[in-house]
Amino acid sequence: MKQFLVASVALAATCAPVSARDLTIQDVVGLSRVGSPAVSPDGRWLVWQQRETDLSANRGRFDLWRLDLRAKGAKPEKLVAEAEVNETAPQFSADGKTVWFQSDKGGEDAVWGIAVTGGTPVQFTHLPGGFSGFKVSPDGSRLLVWADRKPGAPSLQPAMVKKDANAGSGRVYDQLFVRHWDQWADGNRSQLFVLPFGPKGAGGEGVAIVGGLIGDAPSKPYGGGEEVSWSPDGKTVYFALREAGRIEPLSTNLDIFAAPADGSAAPVNLTAGNAATDTLPTVSPDGKWLAWAAMRRPGYEADRQVLMLRNLATGDVSALTANWDRSVASIAWAQDSKTLYVTAQDVQEEPLFAVSLRGKVERLTEKGTVSAVVPTRGGLVYAMNSLTAPDDFFWLNGKKSKQITAVNAEKLAGIAMPEVTRYSFNGANGDTVWGYVAKPANLAAGAKAPIAFIVHGGPQGSMGNSWSYRWNPAVFAGAGYAVVAVDFHGSTGYGQAFTDAIRNNWGGWPLEDLKKGLKAATDRFDFLKEDKACALGASYGGYMMNWIESQWPDRFQCIVQHDGVFDARAMAYETEELWFDEWEHGGKAYYEDPAAFERWNPVNHVAAWKTPQLVITGEKDFRIPYTQGLAAFTALQRRNIPSKLVVFPDENHWVLKPKNSMQWYGEVLGWMDRWAGNATK
């Protein structure tokens, strides 16, 4: 293997004219974001939700759009777009004439409907207490909703709670979780309810179908409609749920349950034999098969997800992709029930694959990150993005793909995107490790650009060929920095052994990969200003920034650390999802094996810190609590190291609000300009 290999083509780089201007965070904040596509049963209409930024209100707002897939030259047009109202989650009626959707008009979510050809929306539910999401059964006879209610609630009717006028404000708990992601536990759980549904709407308050199970369906904090599936006849609901209990923060044991839609019997656990994650239940259109994704190892949230198949008549189960060393991220059935379409990361891409009922895997797309796949009679509609392009919709017929929307064409007109080149090198353990370099589009011939060395989080993640609204390499390139990113040991898309290699190894092989990867990049790309570089990272990447402070102290002119682990001991007791932290350090609690946590603990090496660091954290971050950021800043200040602290009181582990995003980039780029310099300014 050569020391490094350059990919034969750049990753979806846009050739921009010399006069094109650079991309800014203001541009990114203002982009439209497409999602939740639905296609009518006859394959004619595509409807989706589209997010627009309301900067004055510091939030996003959603409308519904449609596109006639049969009309030559058809352009997207608004279907429902009422000011100050969010219209989301479009779904078609069985006859394809009506689009059901979720709207918060009036202040409380309800299911509405509108003719796909347009007209006046009609409200179809008036459910007490609102809900989080819904799915209409394929035959249109029932409505499934999920809503936060007290465990055991028989219906959607919120429980009447008498408040003691003399009660204090203290929260009281006797088991974990006491808080999760960005919310304190309030005793409610996401639960499933079914209502009869017809032309006049949904009747009654719904029947609970989770029985005596205590847990969240869909799961929290990320779960949604992909964890819930109807049988074609509308008689059965399949869902994923992790039963709670006292040690819920130690369990990744989601199971797939089947429940009668009328609530006449308790749910049946279909995956009780697997103590690890089972999720993404998806029923075939002919009702014969249940597909889902399953992990093998309990307590590990980044194990390989294998595509599983159950014959619903016989109960026979097979692992379709047991011999395919990639992890299934999404599942969709072909309309003839003979093929499954899945997405999975693969060497910095996330393509679309077809899987036969015998387990044969065929790749259907090449570059980019695919999501939101909708099979139709004549082909597939899917969303795709890349490092240089936000999501748009594409049509795939066989192996021929074409773009069918360009929702941000006008907003991105005249803007230059970076030139992205993939490379590989020999990393730790002699393994091939991949990275990429993004060259600023307007860098003058012969000029050199300072380096933004971005380290991804996870740690089981990837700096892949995908668009981001939080850490966007194109924005850094637009500001004049050449981005270097390395998928170190622990990254996803290279086989499970490579992903597993970071366990008990946080500061070992990954740091070796980063060192070798940056050296390989500066040796290969002559436009990189080797002596002007800033390292940046969030979450695990933030941890690595704190580790680099002592273990690679003379390489960078500055560091940006966002929500990173500073003290592994405190993290082990303060974080909420204990399974993650304990798995990563060998599978035991801190008090059982403190040496495993202390081996790679940044707090033990503060005496060697010297690089100027910007620390950013969110007060609502319960994954890596903001106290970790405060502690890191205190260490920097006590060491008299130039440092700065930015605290967002209204953000969690991610910075999501538009104004906060712009402030984040202003602080980060300002810090980089101060210490690493910028050839274009």
Steps between C-alpha positions, in 0.01 A plus 500: 500500500635843411534754779198687367264474208306786346147421390451503127239772520425774746199446728211676328701820478336785315702676235434864574589800287783723621251774584298275732497611862575287804238315703416647842305376799235762417449319169473162672256622764271630227485179296178302455507149645297219344384186678225243564415425134180312413396374158141438395402135441478555125852646496396839367540741792797565727418695816752602766552729796736792451659704777558872460691712747308765691799699618297760689338224705831309519345173383407290200149484351362220282278500190381224266610494136405278208639399162323330210737217409324431170484850357803585290677809631281520811624727776446461876212701639360564844213281611444634853694800630315695763701771674603428861380140466705181466373243251698174516501120452295466177334161432270396217157346531452155347334647190775760458260793495565638849817599681485460877740717696579629846433865582540708813242754390314623805790411730446124532597234248226335296464289186378699202425404142508671163435387145828434321377729224461782752216666684410583857652283778257324732570405862438131572595464867441692822708291738535617860855583596637481147743238370848461352439305179255283305454232235179415317452128439547385137127429467414842645279360776715581801722777628808426710644783707784522749481742786661564837270371773535336839591128478188287494277779372199323341440780250630832373301687762763669720485400865348751737765603751413689815768742602580572861504876542774462761719261301859593425669497161737213568515203262502165676641175353574150623657358181680602180442662247455823691580688180559397140665691214361846583194440719441414864274199546142604578343155533356493149584244232446499126212256452293369211126546456266389221178670395241413235545723197265595221378780273383699802825455692610302804252414769548467875810539712691199369581157638843436652678207335827479694328310781696486823835577336692785658716675245495742207355409161644649289824512701653820631664729419529418127226250415214575262274337246778269381452303825128438437338296222145399401399165358336552158158397632515754783452235769850492653756758606870414525719725711841524667521560875762472770343392826602742772559366847759617747803455269359650181812720452706181475279329243505518121244218484233633270263224393242466221145451626180411316171629640140472379381840387177471699687453828332164557821325609837583648794562265715199410878532509631361170870544581520395865793273421727792410620714793643766266326755277216400264349793313355638173208254470373510141219280366495395134211631286364146457498448877714186489826634639629713786844653448703675767858583598670316786822543693673206670677638808302638796608837634663613173319770304729484196499128429434387142130510411414186305191487279267234645196336341209321669239293321185620675313179422760252624710711737821395322777761530806554282787748509511628142821704526688289754793471259500866390735706715295818490239637739145553375372852575153498339258249345235530227310227310450486126130503414518142374643385838791324327778751576604713794674834457745600772757771562835435665823692544784389275840675492383860552183449297152383599358338187175321424506120470252237383478179704322193365300262720800266477739764629670608177617862534529733201620860515273743316661842554859622525589842642309680773283425801159348424197520729120500496453222244148455355444208261231556234355291218748632248811562705632665813487853637769587750675798655875545463760752613878535489778715642425763239122472460206491743219247458299477182275227364608250237324240287656158447378261232717190485847645534425830330462789740397858434448803721138614506519803732742786549337675794801718583620577149418870522640537851828333403535667160835679471645330809824306477532156657831345603689242299491178703754221452511169683829340598620197699808413702642230724370572850522328835554124495597532133136537399384711207337817630308750288463875514423793278620853435269786402681775312351853512343577165646848469852423619738679264732294285814417693356625829481293816205478737510452877361168618176422680566149635152371591459190717158334493295393799325178583764370534339245269428749223650625177609824336331370188366642179198668655361847554481634856313794650721491810859411403513592133842462331386719210448793738854464636630483144292805415675683782837422341600186687598172340314226685679177585288217645608146588280198569714354779461155657151494647339656195204341325475374143820292497381177658411420859853408610623846404211659691562283807871589509442816705365314804742537793715693254364856499834676510705232323444392140264790417768755595761306302267508198445872538873570516579283200198627309593866538859424403385307192278792399769767537746280309255450215317833464730795440229760568487410870677750728666245725608745770155660542241254622212490745350176634126485561257239633176436687386218727767230458672750272487743792654234722778463244565875516560470874720196440698676227571784743745273684579222252562713187568836663723669243314426177215751494476875534154468656234255609118516496337259746122458498320282760802278552589270788754662733484271804412135430421435866241776524362406157443142615270620777339805336399378154155349447547211256737294713525216249704717265766613745538163667520306174764734363722438803468123516147435622530570872400789722766747603516368855553146368788587266622858553824432315314451172352849525814668632724361227377754247376770740592855390470641853809307603721689254398863542853593608612446140230716339621801304290557185245787494152348523144614437252304713132479396220326687122492540322515834239248379762244404444200728708263284828675579388746768608861471698461822762320291545814293514721808768276649708512180475878491604519864804285424596726210459815706700363794777407258492856358433360155312737267146370510137593452171346615170514313193360677163462325225488765238376250697231312567134568783284362436671167462866402171513310349849514582717197634801689703278729648324199614830356646602835676163525671544165585860580676395820672200344625673186599805702708281729663327204575828324665631817738208543536321167472798266320502169665550163184633341433779753 
